[in-house]
mmCIF file of C-alpha atoms and ligand atoms in Angstrom:
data_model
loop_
_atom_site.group_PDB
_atom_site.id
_atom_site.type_symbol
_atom_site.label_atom_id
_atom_site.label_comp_id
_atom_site.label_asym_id
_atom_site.label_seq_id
_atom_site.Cartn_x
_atom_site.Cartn_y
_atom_site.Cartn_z
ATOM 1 C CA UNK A 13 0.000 0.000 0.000
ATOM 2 C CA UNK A 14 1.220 3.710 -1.026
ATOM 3 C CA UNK A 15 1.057 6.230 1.675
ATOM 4 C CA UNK A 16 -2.134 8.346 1.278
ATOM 5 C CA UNK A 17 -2.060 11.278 -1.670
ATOM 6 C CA UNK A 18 -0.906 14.640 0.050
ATOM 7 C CA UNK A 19 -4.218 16.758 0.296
ATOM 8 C CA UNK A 20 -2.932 20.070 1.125
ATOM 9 C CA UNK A 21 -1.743 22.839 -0.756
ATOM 10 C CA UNK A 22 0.556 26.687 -0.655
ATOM 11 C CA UNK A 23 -1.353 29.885 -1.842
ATOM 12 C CA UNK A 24 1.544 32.176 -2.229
ATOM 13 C CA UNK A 25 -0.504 34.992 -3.096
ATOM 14 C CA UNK A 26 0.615 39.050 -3.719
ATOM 15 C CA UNK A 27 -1.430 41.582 -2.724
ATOM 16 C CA UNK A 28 -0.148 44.717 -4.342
ATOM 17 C CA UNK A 29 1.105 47.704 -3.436
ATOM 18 C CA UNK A 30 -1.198 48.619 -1.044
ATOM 19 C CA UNK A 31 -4.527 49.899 -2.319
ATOM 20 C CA UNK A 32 -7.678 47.571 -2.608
ATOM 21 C CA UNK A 33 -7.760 48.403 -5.650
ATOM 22 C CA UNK A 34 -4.722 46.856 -6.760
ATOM 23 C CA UNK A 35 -5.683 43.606 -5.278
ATOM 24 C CA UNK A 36 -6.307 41.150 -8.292
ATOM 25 C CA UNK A 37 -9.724 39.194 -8.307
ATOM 26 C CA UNK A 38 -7.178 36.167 -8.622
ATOM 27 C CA UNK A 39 -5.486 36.899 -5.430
ATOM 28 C CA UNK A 40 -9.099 37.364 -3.418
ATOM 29 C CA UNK A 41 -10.205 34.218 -4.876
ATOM 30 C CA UNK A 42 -7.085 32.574 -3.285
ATOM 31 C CA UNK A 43 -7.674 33.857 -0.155
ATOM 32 C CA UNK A 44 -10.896 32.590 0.102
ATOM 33 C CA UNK A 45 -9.659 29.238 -0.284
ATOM 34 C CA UNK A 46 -7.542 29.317 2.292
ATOM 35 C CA UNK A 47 -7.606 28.024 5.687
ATOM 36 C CA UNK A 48 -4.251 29.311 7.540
ATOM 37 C CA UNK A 49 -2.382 32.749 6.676
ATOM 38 C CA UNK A 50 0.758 33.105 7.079
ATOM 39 C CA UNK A 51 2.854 36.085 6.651
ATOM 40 C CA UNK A 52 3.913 39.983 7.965
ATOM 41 C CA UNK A 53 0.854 40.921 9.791
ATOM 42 C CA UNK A 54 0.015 44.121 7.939
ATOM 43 C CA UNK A 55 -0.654 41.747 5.026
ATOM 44 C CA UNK A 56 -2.721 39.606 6.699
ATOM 45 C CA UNK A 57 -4.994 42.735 8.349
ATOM 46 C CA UNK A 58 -5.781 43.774 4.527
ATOM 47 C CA UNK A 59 -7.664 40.896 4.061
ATOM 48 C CA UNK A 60 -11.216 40.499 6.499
ATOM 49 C CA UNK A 61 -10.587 36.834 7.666
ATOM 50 C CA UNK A 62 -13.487 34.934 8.041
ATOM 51 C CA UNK A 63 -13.800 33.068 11.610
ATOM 52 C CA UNK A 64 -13.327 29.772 10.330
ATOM 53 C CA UNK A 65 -9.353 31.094 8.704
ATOM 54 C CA UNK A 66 -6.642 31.434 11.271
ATOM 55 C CA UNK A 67 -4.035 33.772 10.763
ATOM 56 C CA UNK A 68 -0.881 32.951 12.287
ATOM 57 C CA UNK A 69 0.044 36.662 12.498
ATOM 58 C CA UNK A 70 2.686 36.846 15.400
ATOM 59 C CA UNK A 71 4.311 35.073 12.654
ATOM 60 C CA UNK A 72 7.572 37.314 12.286
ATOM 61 C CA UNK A 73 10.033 34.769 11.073
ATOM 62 C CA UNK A 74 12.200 34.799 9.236
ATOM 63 C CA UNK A 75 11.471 33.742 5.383
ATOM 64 C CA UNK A 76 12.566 30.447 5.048
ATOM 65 C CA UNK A 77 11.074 29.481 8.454
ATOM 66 C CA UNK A 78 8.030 30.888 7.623
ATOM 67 C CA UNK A 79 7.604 28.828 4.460
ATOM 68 C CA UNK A 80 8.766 25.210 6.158
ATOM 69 C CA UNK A 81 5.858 26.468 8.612
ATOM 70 C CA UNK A 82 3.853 26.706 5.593
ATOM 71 C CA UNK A 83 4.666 23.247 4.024
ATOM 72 C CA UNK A 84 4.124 21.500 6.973
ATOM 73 C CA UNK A 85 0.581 22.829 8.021
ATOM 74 C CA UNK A 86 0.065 21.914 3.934
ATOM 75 C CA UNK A 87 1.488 18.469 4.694
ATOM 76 C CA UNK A 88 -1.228 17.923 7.280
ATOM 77 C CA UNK A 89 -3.753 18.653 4.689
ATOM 78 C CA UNK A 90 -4.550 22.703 4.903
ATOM 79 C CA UNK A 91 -4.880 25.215 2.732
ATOM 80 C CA UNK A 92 -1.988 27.438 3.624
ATOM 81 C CA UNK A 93 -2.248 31.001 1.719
ATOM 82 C CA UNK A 94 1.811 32.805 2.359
ATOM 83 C CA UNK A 95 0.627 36.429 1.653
ATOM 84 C CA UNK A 96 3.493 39.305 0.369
ATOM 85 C CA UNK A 97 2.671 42.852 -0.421
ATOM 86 C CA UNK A 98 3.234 43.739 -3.917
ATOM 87 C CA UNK A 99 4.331 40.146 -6.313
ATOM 88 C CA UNK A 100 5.283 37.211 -3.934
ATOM 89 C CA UNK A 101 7.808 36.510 -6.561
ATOM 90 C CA UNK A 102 9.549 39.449 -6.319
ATOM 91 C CA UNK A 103 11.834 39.454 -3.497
ATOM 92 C CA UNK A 104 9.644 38.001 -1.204
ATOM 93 C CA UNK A 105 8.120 34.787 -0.252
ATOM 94 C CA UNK A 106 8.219 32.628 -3.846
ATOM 95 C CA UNK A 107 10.981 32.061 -3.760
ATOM 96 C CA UNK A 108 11.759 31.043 -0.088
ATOM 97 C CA UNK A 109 9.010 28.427 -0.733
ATOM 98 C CA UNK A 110 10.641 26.903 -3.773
ATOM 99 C CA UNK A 111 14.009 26.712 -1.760
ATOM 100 C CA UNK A 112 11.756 24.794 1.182
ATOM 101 C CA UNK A 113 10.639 22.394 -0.764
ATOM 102 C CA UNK A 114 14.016 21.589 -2.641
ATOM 103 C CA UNK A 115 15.588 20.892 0.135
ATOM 104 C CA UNK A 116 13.100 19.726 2.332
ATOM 105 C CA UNK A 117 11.430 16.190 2.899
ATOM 106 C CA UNK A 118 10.287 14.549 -0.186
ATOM 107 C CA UNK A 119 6.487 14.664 0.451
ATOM 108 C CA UNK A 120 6.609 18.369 -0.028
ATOM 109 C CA UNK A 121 6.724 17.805 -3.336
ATOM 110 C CA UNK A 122 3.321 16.308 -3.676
ATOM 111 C CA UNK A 123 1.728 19.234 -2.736
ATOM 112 C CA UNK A 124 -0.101 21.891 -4.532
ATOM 113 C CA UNK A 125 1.820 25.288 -4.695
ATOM 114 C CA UNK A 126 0.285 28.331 -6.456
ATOM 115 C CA UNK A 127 1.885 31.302 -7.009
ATOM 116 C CA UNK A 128 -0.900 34.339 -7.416
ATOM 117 C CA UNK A 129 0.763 37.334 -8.511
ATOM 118 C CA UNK A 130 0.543 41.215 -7.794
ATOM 119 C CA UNK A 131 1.454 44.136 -8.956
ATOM 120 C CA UNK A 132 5.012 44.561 -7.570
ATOM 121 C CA UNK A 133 5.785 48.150 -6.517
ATOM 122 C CA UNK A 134 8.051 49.503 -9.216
ATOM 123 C CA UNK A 135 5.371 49.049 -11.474
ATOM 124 C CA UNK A 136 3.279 50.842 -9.486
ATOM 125 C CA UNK A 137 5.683 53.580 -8.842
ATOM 126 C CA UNK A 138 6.221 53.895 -12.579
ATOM 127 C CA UNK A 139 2.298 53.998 -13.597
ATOM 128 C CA UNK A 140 2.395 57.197 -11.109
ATOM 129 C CA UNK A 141 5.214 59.185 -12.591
ATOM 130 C CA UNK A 142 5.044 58.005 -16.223
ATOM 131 C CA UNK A 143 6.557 55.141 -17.835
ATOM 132 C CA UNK A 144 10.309 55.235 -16.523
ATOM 133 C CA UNK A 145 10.245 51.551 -17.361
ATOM 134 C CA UNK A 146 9.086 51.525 -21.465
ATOM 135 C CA UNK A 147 12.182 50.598 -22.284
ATOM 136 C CA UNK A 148 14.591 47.739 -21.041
ATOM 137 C CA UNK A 149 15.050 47.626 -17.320
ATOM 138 C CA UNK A 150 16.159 45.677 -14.044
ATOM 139 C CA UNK A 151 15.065 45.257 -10.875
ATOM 140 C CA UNK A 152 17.766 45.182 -7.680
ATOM 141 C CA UNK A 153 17.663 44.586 -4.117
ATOM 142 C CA UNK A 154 19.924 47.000 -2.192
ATOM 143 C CA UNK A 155 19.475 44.703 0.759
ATOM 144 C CA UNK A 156 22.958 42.772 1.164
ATOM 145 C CA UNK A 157 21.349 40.392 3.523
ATOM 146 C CA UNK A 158 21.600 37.431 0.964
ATOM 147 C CA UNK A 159 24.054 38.923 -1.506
ATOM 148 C CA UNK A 160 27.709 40.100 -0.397
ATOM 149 C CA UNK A 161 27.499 43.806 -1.330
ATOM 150 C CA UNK A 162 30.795 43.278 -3.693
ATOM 151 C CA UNK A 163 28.358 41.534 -5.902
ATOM 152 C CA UNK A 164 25.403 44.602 -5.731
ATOM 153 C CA UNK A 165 28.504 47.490 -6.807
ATOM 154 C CA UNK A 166 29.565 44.945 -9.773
ATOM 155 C CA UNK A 167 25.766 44.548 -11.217
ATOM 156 C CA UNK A 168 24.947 48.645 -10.375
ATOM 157 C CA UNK A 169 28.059 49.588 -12.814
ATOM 158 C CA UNK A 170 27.261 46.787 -15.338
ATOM 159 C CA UNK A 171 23.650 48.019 -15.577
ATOM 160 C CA UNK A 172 24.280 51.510 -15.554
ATOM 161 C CA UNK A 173 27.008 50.430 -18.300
ATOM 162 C CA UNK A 174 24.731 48.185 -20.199
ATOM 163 C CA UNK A 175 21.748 51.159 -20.041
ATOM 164 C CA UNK A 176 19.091 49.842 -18.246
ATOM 165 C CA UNK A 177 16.818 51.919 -16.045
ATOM 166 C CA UNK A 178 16.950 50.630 -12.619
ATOM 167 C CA UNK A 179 14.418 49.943 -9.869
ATOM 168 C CA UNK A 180 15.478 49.200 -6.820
ATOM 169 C CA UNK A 181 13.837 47.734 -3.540
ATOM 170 C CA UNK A 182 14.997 47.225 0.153
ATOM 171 C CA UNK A 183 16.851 50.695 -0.449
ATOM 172 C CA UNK A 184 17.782 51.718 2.918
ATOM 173 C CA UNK A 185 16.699 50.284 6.455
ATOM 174 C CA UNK A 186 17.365 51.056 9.772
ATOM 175 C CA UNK A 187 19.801 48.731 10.095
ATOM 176 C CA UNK A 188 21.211 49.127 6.568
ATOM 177 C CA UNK A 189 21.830 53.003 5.989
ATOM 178 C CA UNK A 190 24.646 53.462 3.636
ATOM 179 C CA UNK A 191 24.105 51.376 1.125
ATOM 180 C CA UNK A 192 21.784 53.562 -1.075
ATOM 181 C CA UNK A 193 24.214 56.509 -0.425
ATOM 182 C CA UNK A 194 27.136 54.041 -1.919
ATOM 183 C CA UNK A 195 24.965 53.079 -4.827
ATOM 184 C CA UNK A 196 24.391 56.656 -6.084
ATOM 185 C CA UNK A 197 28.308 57.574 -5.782
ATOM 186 C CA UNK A 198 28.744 54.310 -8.225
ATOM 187 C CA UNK A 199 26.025 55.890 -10.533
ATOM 188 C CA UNK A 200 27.357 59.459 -10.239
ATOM 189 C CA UNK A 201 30.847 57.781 -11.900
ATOM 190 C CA UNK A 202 28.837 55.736 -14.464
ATOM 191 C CA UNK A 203 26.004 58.073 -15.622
ATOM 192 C CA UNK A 204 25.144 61.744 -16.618
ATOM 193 C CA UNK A 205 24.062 64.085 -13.549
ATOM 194 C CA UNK A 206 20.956 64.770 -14.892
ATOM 195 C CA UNK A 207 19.393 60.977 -15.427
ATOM 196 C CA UNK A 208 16.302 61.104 -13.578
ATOM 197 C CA UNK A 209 16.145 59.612 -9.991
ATOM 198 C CA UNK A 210 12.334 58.456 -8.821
ATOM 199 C CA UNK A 211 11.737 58.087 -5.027
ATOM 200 C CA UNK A 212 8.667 56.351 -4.628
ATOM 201 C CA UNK A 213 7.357 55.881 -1.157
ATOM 202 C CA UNK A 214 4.400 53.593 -0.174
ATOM 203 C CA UNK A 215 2.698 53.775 -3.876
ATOM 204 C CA UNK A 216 -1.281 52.982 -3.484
ATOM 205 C CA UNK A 217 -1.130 53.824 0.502
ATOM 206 C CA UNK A 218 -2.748 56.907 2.000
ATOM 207 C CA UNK A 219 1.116 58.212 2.450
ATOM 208 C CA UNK A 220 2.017 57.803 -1.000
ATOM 209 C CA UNK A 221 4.699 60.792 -1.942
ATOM 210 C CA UNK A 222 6.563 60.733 -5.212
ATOM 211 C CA UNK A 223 9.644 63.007 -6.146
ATOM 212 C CA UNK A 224 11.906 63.201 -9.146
ATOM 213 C CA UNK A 225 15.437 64.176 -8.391
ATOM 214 C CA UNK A 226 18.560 64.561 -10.800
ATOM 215 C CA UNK A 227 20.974 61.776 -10.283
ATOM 216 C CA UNK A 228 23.787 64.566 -9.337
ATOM 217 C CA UNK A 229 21.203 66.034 -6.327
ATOM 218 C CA UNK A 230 20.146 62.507 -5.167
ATOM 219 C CA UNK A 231 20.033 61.692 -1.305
ATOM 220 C CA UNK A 232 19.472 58.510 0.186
ATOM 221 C CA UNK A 233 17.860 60.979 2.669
ATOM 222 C CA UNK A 234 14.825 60.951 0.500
ATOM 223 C CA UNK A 235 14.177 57.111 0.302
ATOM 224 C CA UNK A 236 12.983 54.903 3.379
ATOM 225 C CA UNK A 237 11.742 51.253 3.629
ATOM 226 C CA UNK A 238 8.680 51.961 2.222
ATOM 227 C CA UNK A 239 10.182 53.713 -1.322
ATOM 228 C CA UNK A 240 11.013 51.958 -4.488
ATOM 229 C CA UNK A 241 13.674 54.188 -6.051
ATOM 230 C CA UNK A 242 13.898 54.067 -10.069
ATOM 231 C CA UNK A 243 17.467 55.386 -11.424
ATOM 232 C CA UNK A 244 16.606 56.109 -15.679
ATOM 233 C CA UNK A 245 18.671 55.573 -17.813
ATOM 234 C CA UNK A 246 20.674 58.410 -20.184
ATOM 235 C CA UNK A 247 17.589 58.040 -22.418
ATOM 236 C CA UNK A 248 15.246 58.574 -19.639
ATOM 237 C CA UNK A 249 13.202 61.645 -20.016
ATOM 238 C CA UNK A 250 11.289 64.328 -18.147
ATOM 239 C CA UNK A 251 8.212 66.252 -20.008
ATOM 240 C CA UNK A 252 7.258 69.492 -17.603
ATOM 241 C CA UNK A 253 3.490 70.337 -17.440
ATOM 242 C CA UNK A 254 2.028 73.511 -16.611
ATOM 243 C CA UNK A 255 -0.245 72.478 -13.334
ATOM 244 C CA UNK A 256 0.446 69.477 -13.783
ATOM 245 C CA UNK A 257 2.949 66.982 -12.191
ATOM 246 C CA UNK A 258 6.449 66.231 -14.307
ATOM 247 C CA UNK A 259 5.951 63.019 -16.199
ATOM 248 C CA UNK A 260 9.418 60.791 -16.539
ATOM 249 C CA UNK A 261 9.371 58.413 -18.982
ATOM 250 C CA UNK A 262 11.990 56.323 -21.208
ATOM 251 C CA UNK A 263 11.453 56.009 -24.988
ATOM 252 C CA UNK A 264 10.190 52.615 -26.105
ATOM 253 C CA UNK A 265 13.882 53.075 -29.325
ATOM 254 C CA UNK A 266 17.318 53.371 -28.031
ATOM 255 C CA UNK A 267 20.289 54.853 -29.957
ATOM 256 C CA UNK A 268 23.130 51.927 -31.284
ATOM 257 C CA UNK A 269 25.409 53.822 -28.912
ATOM 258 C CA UNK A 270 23.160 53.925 -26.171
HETATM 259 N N1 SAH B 16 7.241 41.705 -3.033
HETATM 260 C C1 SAH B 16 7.305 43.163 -2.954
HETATM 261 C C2 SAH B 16 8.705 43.654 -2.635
HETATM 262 C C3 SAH B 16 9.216 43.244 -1.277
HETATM 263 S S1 SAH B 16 10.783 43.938 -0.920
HETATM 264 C C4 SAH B 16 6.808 43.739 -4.281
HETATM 265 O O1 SAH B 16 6.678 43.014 -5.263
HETATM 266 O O2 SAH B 16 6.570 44.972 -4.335
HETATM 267 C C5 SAH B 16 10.304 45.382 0.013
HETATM 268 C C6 SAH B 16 10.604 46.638 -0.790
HETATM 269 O O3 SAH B 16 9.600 46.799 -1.786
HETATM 270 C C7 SAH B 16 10.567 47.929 0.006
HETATM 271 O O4 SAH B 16 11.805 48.170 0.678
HETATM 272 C C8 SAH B 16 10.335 48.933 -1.108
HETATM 273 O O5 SAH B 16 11.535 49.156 -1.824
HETATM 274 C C9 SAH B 16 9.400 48.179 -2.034
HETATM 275 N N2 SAH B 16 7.970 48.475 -1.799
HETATM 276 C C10 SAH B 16 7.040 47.624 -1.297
HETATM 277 N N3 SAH B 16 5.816 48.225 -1.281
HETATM 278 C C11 SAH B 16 5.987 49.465 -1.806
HETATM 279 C C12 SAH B 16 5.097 50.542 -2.094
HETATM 280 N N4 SAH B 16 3.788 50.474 -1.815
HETATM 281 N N5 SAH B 16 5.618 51.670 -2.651
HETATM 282 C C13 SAH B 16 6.933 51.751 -2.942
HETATM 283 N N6 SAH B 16 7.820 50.742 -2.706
HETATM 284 C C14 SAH B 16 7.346 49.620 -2.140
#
């Protein structure tokens, strides 16, 4: 006799930004499937829990914890829904699920995992302010948690080089405070003064603020946890409007040289 067939499944599911609004139908849906949440509590709050779903909200683990935690609870046959603000693939829970279940007991991979995703805050930064990102772009954690920052100095020159806009998240924290300031000196040798800087704090909140900065006047000063910065690129372009915010925006052609 086989052992029985592994009932439960993973919701990882994103939640966007930060406005209702920019929760997807697909990612409500998920929810309501689910019987345990776990994940940063904030999260959890935006969605209305019904009685019968638990959240496990003191849950302040750390990732990988957090989705073993998950995969087990799934391994006794619940629906587990791992909730992340903005796409849960984008430096955020996905992933630490995928690495739980490679390396974890083989049941695990019987289960159901779904990945739901969300709008991931540089997009939403760049549908306020334009369309910084219409041309080709990368996205970079500043965080050198997980990396060694070595590695983050080699891939900010090479992009810069290589003329990609940049978005970054995890810019600055209270216990990382310099990096953002080191990442703009790297720019400042690599691009032109004037390229565009974006600091866009908590996009789709009630706090939002937006701000457009040249490169050469940039301040980590201006970003917190809660901003998704977006460095242009030399092609990167600002159109002033009278009454009217500045939009920034980066031409869908580049130049051969560019
Ligand atoms: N999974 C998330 C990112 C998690 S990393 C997503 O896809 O958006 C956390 C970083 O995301 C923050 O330090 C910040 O840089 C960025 N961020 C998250 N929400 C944001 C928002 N509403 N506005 C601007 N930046 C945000």
């Amino acid at each position: 006799m086989g052992s029985p067939p592994v009932s439960g499944k993973v919701l990882v599911i994103g939640l966007g930004p930060g406005s209702d609004a920019q929760v997807t139908p697909e990612a409500l849906a998920a929810a309501g499937e689910a019987s345990d949440f776990l994940g940063y509590k904030p999260y959890i709050d935006r969605l209305s829990l019904r009685p019968d779903q638990t959240a496990h909200a003191s849950d302040n683990r750390e990732e990988l914890a957090r989705a073993r935690h998950a995969l087990e609870l799934a391994a006794e046959g619940k629906t587990v829904a791992v909730v992340s603000g903005g796409d849960p693939g984008v430096f955020a829970m996905a992933a630490a699920v995928c690495e739980a279940i490679e390396h974890g007991p083989a049941a695990w991979r019987e289960l159901e995992l779904r990945v739901v995703p969300g709008v991931t805050a540089m997009l939403a930064v760049a549908a306020r302010i334009g369309a910084p990102l219409g041309h080709d772009f990368c996205a970079i954690s500043l965080s050198d948690n997980l990396k060694p920052w070595e590695l983050i100095e080699r891939r900010l020159r090479l992009a810069a080089q290589a003329g990609f806009v940049m978005a970054f998240y995890n810019p600055i924290s209270r216990a990382r405070t310099w990096q953002l300031g080191r990442a703009f000196e790297i720019l400042r040798e690599e691009l032109p003064a004037s390229v565009p800087v974006v600091f866009g704090r908590a996009a789709g909140r009630a706090d939002e603020r937006m701000a457009v900065t040249p490169l050469g006047e940039a301040r980590a000063e201006q970003a917190d946890m809660a901003t998704c910065v977006i460095v242009g690129s030399p092609e990167t372009r600002i159109i002033e409007r009278p009454g009217l915010d500045a939009l920034v925006y980066s031409p869908r052609f580049a130049r051969p040289s560019a």
